[in-house]
Short mmCIF file of N, CA, C and O in Angstrom, two decimals:
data_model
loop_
_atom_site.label_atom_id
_atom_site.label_comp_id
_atom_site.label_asym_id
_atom_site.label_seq_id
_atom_site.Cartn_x
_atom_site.Cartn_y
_atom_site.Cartn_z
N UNK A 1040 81.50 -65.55 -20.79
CA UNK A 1040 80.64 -66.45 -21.52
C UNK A 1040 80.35 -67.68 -20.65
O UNK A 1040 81.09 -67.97 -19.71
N UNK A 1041 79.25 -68.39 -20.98
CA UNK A 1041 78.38 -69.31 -20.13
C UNK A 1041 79.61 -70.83 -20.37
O UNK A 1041 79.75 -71.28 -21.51
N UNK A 1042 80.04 -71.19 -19.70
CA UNK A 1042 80.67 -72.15 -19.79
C UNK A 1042 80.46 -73.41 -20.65
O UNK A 1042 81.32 -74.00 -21.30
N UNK A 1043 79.06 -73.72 -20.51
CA UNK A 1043 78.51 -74.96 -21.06
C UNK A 1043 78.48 -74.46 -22.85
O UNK A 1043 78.82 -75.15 -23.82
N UNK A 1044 78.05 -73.27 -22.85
CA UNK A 1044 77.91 -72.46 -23.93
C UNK A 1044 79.28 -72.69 -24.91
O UNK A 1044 79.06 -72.79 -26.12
N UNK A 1045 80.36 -72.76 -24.53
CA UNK A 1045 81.71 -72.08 -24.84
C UNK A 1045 82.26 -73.82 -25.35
O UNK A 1045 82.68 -74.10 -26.47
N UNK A 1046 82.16 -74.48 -24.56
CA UNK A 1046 82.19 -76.02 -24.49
C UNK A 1046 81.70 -76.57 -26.09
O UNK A 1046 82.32 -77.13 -26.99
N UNK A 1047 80.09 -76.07 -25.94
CA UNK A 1047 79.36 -76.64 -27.56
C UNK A 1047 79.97 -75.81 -28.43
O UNK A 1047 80.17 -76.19 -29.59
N UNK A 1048 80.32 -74.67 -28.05
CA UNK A 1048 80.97 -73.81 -29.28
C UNK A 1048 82.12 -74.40 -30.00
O UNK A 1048 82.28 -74.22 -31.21
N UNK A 1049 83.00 -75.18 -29.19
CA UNK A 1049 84.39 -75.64 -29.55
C UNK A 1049 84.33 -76.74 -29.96
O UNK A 1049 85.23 -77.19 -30.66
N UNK A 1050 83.10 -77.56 -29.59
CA UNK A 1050 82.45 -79.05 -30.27
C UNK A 1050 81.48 -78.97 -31.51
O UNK A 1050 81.18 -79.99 -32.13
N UNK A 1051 81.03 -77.79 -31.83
CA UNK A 1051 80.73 -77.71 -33.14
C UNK A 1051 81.78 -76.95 -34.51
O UNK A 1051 81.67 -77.16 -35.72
N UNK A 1052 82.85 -75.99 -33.74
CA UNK A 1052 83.90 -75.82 -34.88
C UNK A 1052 84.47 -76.77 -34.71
O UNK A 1052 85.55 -76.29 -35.06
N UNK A 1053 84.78 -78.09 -34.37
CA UNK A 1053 85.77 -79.02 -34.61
C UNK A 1053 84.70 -80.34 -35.51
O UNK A 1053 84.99 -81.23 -36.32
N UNK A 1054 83.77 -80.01 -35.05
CA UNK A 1054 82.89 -80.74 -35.91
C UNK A 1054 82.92 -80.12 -37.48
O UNK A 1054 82.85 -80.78 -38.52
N UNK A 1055 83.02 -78.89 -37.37
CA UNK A 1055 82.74 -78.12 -39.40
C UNK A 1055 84.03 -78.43 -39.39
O UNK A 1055 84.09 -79.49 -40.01
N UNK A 1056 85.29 -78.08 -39.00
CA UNK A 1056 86.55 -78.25 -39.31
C UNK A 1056 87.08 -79.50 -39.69
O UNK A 1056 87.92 -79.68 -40.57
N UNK A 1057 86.15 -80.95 -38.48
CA UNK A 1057 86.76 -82.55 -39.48
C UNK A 1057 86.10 -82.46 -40.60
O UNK A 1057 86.68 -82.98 -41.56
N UNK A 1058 85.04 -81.95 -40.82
CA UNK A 1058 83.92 -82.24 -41.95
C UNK A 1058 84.58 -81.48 -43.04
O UNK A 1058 84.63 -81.95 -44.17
N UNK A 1059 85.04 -80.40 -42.76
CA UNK A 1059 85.45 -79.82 -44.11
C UNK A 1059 84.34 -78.93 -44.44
O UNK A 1059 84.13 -78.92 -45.66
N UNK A 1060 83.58 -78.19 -43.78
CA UNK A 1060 82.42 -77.44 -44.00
C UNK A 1060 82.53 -76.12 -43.49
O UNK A 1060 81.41 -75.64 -43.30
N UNK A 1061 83.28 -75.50 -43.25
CA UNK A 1061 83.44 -74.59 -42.27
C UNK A 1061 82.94 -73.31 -43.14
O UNK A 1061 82.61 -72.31 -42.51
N UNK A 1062 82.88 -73.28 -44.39
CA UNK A 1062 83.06 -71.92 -45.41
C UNK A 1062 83.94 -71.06 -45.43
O UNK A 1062 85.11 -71.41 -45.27
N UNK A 1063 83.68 -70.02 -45.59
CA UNK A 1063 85.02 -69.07 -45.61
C UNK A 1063 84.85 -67.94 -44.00
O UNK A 1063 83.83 -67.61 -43.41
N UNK A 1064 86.05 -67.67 -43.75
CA UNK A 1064 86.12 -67.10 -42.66
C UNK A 1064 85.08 -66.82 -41.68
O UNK A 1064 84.91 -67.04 -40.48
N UNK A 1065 84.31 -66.10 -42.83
CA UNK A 1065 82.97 -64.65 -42.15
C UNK A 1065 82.14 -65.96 -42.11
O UNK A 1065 82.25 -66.46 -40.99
N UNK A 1066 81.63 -66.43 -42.63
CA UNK A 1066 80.83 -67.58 -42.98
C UNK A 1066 80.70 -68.59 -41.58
O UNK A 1066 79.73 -69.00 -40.95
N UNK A 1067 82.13 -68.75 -41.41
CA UNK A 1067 82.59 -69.89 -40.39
C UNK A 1067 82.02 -69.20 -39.06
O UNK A 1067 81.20 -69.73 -38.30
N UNK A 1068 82.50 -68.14 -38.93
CA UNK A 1068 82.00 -67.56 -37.52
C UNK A 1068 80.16 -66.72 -37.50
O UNK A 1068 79.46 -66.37 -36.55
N UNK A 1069 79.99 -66.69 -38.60
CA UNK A 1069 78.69 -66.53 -38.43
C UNK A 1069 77.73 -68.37 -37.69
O UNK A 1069 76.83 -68.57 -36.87
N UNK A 1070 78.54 -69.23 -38.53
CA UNK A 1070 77.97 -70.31 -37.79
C UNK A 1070 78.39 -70.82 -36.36
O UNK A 1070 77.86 -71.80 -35.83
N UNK A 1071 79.22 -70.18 -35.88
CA UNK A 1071 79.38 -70.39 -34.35
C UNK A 1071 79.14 -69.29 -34.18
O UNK A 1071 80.25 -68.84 -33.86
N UNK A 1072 78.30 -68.27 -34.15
CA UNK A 1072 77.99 -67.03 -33.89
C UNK A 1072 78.76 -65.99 -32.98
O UNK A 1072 78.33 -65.62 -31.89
N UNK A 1073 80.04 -65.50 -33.58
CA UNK A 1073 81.21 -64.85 -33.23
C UNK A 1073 81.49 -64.42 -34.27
O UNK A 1073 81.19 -64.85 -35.38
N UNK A 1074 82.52 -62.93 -33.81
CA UNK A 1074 82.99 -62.51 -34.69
C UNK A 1074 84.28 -63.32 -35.31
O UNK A 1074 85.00 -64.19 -34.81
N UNK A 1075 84.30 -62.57 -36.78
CA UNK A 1075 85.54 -63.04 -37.00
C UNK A 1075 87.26 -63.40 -36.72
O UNK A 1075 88.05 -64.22 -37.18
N UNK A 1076 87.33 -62.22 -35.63
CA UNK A 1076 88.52 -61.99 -34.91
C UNK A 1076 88.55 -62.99 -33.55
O UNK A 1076 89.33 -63.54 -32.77
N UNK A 1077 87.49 -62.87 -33.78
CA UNK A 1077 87.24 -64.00 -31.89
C UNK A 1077 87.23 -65.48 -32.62
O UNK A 1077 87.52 -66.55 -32.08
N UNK A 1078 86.78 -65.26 -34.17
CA UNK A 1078 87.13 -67.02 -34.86
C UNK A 1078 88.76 -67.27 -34.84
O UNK A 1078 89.17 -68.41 -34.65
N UNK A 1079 89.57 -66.31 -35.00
CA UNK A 1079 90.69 -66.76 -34.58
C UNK A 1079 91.50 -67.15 -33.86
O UNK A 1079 92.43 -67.95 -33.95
N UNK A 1080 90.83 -66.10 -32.61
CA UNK A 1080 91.49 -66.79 -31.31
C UNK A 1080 90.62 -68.52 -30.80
O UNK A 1080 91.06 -69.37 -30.02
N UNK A 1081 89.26 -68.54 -31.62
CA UNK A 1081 89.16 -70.00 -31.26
C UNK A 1081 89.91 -70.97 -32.08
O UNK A 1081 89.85 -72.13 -31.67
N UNK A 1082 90.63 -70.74 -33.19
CA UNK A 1082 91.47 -71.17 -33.99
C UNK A 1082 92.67 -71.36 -33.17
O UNK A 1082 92.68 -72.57 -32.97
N UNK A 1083 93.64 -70.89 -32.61
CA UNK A 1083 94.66 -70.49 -31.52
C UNK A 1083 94.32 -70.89 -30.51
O UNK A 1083 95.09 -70.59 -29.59
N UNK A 1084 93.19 -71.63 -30.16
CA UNK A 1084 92.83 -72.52 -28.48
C UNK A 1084 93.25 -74.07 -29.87
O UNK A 1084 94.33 -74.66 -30.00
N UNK A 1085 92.13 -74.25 -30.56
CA UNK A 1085 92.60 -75.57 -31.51
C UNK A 1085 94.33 -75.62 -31.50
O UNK A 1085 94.75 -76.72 -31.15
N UNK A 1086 94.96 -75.01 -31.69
CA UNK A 1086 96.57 -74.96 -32.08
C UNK A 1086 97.46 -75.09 -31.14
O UNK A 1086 98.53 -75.70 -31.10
N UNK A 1087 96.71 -74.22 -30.14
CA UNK A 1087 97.21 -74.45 -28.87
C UNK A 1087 97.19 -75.97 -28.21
O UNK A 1087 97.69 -76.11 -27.10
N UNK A 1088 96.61 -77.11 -28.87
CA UNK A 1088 96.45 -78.46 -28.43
C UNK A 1088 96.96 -79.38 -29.44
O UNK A 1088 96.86 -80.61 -29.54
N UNK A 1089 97.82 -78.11 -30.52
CA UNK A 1089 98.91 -79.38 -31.38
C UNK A 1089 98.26 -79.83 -32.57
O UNK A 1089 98.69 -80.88 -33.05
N UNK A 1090 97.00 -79.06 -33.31
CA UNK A 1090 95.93 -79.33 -34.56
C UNK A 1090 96.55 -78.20 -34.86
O UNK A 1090 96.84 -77.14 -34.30
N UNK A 1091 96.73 -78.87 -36.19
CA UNK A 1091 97.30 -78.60 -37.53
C UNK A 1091 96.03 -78.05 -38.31
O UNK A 1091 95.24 -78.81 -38.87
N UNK A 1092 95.90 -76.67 -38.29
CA UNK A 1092 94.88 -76.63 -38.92
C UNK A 1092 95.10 -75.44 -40.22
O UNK A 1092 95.83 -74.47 -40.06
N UNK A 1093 94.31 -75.72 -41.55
CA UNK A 1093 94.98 -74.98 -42.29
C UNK A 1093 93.86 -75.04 -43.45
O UNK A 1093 93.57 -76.16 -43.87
N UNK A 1094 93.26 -74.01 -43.94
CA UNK A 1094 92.28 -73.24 -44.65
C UNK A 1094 92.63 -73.10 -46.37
O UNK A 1094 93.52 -72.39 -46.84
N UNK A 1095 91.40 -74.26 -47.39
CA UNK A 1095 92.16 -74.27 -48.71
C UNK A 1095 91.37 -73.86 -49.27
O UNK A 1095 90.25 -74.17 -48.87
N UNK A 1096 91.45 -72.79 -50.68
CA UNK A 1096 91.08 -71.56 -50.98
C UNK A 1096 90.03 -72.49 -51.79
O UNK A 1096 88.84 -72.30 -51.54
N UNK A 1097 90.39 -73.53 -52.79
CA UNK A 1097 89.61 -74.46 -53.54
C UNK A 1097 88.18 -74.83 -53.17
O UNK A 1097 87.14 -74.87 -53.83
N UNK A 1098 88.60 -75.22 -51.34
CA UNK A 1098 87.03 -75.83 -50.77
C UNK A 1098 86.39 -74.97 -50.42
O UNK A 1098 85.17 -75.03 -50.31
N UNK A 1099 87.26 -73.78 -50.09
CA UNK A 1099 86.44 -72.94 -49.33
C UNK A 1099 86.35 -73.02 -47.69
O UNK A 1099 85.70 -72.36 -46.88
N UNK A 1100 87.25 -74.05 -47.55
CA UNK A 1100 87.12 -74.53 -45.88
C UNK A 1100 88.36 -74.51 -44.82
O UNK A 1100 89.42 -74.32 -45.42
N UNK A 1101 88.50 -74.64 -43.54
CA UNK A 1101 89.63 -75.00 -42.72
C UNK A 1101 89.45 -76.39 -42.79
O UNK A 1101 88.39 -76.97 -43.00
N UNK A 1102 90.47 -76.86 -42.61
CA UNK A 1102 90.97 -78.28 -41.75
C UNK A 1102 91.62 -78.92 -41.80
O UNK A 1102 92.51 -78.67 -42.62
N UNK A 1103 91.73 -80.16 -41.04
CA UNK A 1103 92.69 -80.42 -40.39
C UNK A 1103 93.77 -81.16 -41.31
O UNK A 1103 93.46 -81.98 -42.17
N UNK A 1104 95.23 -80.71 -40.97
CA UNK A 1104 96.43 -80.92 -41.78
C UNK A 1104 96.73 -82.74 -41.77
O UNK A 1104 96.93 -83.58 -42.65
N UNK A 1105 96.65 -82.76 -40.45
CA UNK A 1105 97.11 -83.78 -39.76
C UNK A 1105 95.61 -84.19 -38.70
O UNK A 1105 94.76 -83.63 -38.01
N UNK A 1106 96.04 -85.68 -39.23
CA UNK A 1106 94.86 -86.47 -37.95
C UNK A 1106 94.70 -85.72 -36.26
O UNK A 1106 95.71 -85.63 -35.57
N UNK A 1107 93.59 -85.31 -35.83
CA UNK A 1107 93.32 -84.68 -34.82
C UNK A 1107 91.95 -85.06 -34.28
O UNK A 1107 90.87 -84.93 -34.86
N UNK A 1108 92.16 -85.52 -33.15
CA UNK A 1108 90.41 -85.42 -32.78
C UNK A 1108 90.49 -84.98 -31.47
O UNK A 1108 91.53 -84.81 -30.84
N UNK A 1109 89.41 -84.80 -31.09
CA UNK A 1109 89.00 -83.76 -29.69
C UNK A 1109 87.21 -84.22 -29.27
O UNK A 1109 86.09 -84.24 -29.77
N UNK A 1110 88.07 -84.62 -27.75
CA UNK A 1110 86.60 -85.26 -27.38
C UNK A 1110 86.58 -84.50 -26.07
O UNK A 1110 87.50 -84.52 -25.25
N UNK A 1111 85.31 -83.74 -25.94
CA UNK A 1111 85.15 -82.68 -24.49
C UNK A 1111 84.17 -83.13 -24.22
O UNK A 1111 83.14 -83.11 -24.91
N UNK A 1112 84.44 -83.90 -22.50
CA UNK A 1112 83.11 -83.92 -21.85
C UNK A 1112 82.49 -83.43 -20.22
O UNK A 1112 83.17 -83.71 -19.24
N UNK A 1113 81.77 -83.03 -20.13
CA UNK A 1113 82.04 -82.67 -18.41
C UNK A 1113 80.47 -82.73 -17.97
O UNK A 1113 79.52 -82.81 -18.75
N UNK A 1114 80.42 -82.68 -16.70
CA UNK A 1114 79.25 -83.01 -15.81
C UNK A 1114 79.01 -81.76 -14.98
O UNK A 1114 79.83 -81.25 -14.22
N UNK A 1115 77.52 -81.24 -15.27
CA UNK A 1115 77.11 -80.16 -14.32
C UNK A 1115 76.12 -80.83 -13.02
O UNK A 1115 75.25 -81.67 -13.19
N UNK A 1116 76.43 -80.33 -11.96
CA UNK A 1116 75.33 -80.64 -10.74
C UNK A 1116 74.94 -79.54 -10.34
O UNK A 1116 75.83 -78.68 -10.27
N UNK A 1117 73.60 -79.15 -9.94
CA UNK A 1117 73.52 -77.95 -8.74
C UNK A 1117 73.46 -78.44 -7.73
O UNK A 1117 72.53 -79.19 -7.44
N UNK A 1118 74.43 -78.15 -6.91
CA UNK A 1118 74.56 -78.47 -5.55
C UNK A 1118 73.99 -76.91 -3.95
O UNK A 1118 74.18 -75.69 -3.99
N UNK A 1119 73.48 -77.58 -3.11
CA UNK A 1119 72.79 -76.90 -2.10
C UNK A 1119 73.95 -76.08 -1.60
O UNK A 1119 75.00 -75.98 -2.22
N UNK A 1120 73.67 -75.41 -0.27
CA UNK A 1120 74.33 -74.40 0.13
C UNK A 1120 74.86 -75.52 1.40
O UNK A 1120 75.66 -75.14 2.26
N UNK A 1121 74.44 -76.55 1.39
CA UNK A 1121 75.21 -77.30 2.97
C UNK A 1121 76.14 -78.16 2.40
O UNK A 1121 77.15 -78.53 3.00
N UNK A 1122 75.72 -78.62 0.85
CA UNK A 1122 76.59 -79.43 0.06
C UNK A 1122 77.56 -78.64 0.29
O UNK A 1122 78.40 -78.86 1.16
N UNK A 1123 77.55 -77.49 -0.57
CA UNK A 1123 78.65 -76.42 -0.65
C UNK A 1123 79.44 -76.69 0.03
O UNK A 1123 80.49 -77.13 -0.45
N UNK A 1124 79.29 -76.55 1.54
CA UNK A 1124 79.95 -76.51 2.93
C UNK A 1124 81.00 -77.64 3.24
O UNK A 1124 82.09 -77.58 3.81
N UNK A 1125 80.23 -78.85 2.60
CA UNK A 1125 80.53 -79.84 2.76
C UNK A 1125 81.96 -80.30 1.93
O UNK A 1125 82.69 -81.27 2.17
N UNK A 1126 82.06 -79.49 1.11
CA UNK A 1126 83.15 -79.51 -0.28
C UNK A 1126 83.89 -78.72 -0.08
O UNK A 1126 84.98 -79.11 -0.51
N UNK A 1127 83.96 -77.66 0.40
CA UNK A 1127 84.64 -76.66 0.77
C UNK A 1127 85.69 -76.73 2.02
O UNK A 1127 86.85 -76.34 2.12
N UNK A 1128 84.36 -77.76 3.43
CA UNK A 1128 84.78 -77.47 4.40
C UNK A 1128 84.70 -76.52 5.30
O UNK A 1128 85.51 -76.11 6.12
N UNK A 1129 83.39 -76.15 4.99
CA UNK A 1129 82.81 -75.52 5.92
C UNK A 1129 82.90 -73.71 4.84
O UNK A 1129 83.18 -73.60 3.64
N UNK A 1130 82.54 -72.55 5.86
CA UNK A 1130 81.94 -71.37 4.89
C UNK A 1130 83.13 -70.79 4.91
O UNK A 1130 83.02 -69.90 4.07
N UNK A 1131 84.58 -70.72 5.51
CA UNK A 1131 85.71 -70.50 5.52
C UNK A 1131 86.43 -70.75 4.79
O UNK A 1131 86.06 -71.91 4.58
N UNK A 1132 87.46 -70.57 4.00
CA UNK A 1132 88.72 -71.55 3.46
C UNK A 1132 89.89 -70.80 3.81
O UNK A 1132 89.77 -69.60 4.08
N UNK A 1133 90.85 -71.28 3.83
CA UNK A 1133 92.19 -70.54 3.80
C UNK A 1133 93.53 -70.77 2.61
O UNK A 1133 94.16 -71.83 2.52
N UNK A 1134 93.72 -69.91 1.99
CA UNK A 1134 94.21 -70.34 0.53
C UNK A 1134 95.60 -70.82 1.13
O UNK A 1134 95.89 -70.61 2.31
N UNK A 1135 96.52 -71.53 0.18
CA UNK A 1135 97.89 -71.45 0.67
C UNK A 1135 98.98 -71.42 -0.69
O UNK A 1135 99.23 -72.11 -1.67
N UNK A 1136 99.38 -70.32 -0.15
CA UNK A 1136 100.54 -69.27 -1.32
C UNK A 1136 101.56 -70.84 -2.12
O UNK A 1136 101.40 -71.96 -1.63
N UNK A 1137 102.27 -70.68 -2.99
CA UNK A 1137 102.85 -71.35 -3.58
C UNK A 1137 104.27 -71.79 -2.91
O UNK A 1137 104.85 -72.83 -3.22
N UNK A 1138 104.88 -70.59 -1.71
CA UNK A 1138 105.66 -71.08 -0.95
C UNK A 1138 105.38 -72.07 0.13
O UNK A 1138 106.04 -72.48 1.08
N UNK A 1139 104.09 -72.34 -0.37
CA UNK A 1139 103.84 -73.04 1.11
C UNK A 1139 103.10 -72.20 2.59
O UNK A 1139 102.44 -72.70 3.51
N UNK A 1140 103.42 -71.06 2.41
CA UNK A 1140 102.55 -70.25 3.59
C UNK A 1140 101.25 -70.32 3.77
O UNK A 1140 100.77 -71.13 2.99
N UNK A 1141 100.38 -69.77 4.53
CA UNK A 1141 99.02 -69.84 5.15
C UNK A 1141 99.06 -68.12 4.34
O UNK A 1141 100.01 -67.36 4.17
N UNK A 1142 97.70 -68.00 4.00
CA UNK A 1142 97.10 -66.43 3.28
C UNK A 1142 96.71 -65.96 4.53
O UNK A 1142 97.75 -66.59 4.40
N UNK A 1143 96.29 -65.48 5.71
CA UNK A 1143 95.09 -65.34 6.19
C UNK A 1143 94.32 -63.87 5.31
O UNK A 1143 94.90 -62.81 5.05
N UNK A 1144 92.72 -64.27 4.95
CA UNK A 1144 92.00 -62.94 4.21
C UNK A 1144 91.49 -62.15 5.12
O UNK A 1144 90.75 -61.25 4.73
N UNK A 1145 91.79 -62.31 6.56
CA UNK A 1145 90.83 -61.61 7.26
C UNK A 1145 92.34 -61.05 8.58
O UNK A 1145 92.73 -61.37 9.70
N UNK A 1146 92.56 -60.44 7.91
CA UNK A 1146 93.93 -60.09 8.78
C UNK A 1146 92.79 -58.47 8.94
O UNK A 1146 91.76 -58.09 8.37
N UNK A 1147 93.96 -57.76 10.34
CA UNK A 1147 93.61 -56.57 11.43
C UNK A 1147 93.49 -55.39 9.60
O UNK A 1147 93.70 -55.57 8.40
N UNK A 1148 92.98 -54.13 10.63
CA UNK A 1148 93.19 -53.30 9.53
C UNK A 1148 94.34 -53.03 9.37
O UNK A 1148 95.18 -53.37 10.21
N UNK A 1149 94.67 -52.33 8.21
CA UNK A 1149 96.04 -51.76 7.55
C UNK A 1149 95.96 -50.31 7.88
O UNK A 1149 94.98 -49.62 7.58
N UNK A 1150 97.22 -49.75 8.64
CA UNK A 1150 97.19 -48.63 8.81
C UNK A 1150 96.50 -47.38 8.15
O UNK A 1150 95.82 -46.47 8.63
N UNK A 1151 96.99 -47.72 6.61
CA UNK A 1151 96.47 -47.06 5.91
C UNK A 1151 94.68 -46.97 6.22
O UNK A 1151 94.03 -45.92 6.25
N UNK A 1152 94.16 -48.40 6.44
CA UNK A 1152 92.37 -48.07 6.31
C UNK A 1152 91.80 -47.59 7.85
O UNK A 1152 90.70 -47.43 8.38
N UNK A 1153 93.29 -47.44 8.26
CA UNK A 1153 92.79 -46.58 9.90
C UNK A 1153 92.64 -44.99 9.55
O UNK A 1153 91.97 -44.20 10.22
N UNK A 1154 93.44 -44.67 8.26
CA UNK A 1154 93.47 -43.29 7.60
C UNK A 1154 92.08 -42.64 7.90
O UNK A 1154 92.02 -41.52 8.40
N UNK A 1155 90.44 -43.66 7.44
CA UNK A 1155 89.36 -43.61 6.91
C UNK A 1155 88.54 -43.57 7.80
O UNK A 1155 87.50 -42.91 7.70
N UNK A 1156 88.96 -44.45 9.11
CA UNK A 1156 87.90 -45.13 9.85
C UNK A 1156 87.53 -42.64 10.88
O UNK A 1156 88.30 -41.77 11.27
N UNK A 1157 86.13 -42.78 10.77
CA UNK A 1157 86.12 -41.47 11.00
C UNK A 1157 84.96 -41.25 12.49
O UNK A 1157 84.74 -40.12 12.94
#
C-alpha cells in the first residue's frame, strides 16, 4: 500500500474513533475502505501505541477508553538521480552487519554458481 495512502488511513480512523462515529464494525471499515479483518489489525497498530480502545454496543461506536491522541506528520520530496547520489554517497553503498562487519554484495562467484556458468 501507497504510503501516504496508509498515513490518511490511520488519521481518519483516529479521527471517527475520538469522535465517536465509527459505526459498527462492517460500517467502520467500509469508511476507511478495508476489510473488516484488516479493521482489526488497524485496531492492533492503535494498541500497539498504548490506546485504550474499546467498542459500546449502545453507540454503536469504538473509542477511546482513556485520553489518547495521535498526531502523524511527514514530508514527501522527489528528489533527482544526482540528489540521490548525493544522500547515499555515491551509486554504491556498503551495508554493515550488526556485529559491526563490512557486507561486501558483490563478492567472487560461489562455487555452487560455477555449477551453471556453461
Amino acid at each position: 500500500m501507497n504510503f501516504a495512502k496508509h498515513i490518511e488511513r490511520i488519521k481518519k480512523a483516529h479521527q471517527l474513533i475520538y469522535s465517536e462515529k465509527t459505526g459498527k464494525p462492517e460500517a467502520f471499515a467500509v469508511k476507511l475502505r478495508i476489510s473488516r479483518s484488516q479493521l482489526y489489525n488497524e485496531l492492533d497498530f492503535f494498541k500497539s501505541l498504548k490506546a485504550v480502545i474499546k467498542y459500546s454496543k449502545k453507540t454503536e461506536s469504538f473509542y477511546y477508553a482513556e485520553p489518547f491522541d495521535l498526531e502523524i506528520s511527514y514530508t514527501l520530496k522527489i528528489i533527482t538521480d544526482k540528489e540521490e547520489q548525493q544522500i547515499f554517497g555515491g551509486m554504491h553503498f556498503r551495508p554493515i552487519l550488526l556485529d559491526g562487519s563490512a557486507f561486501n554484495l558483490f563478492q567472487q562467484k560461489s562455487s555452487r554458481e560455477n555449477l551453471f556458468v556453461g
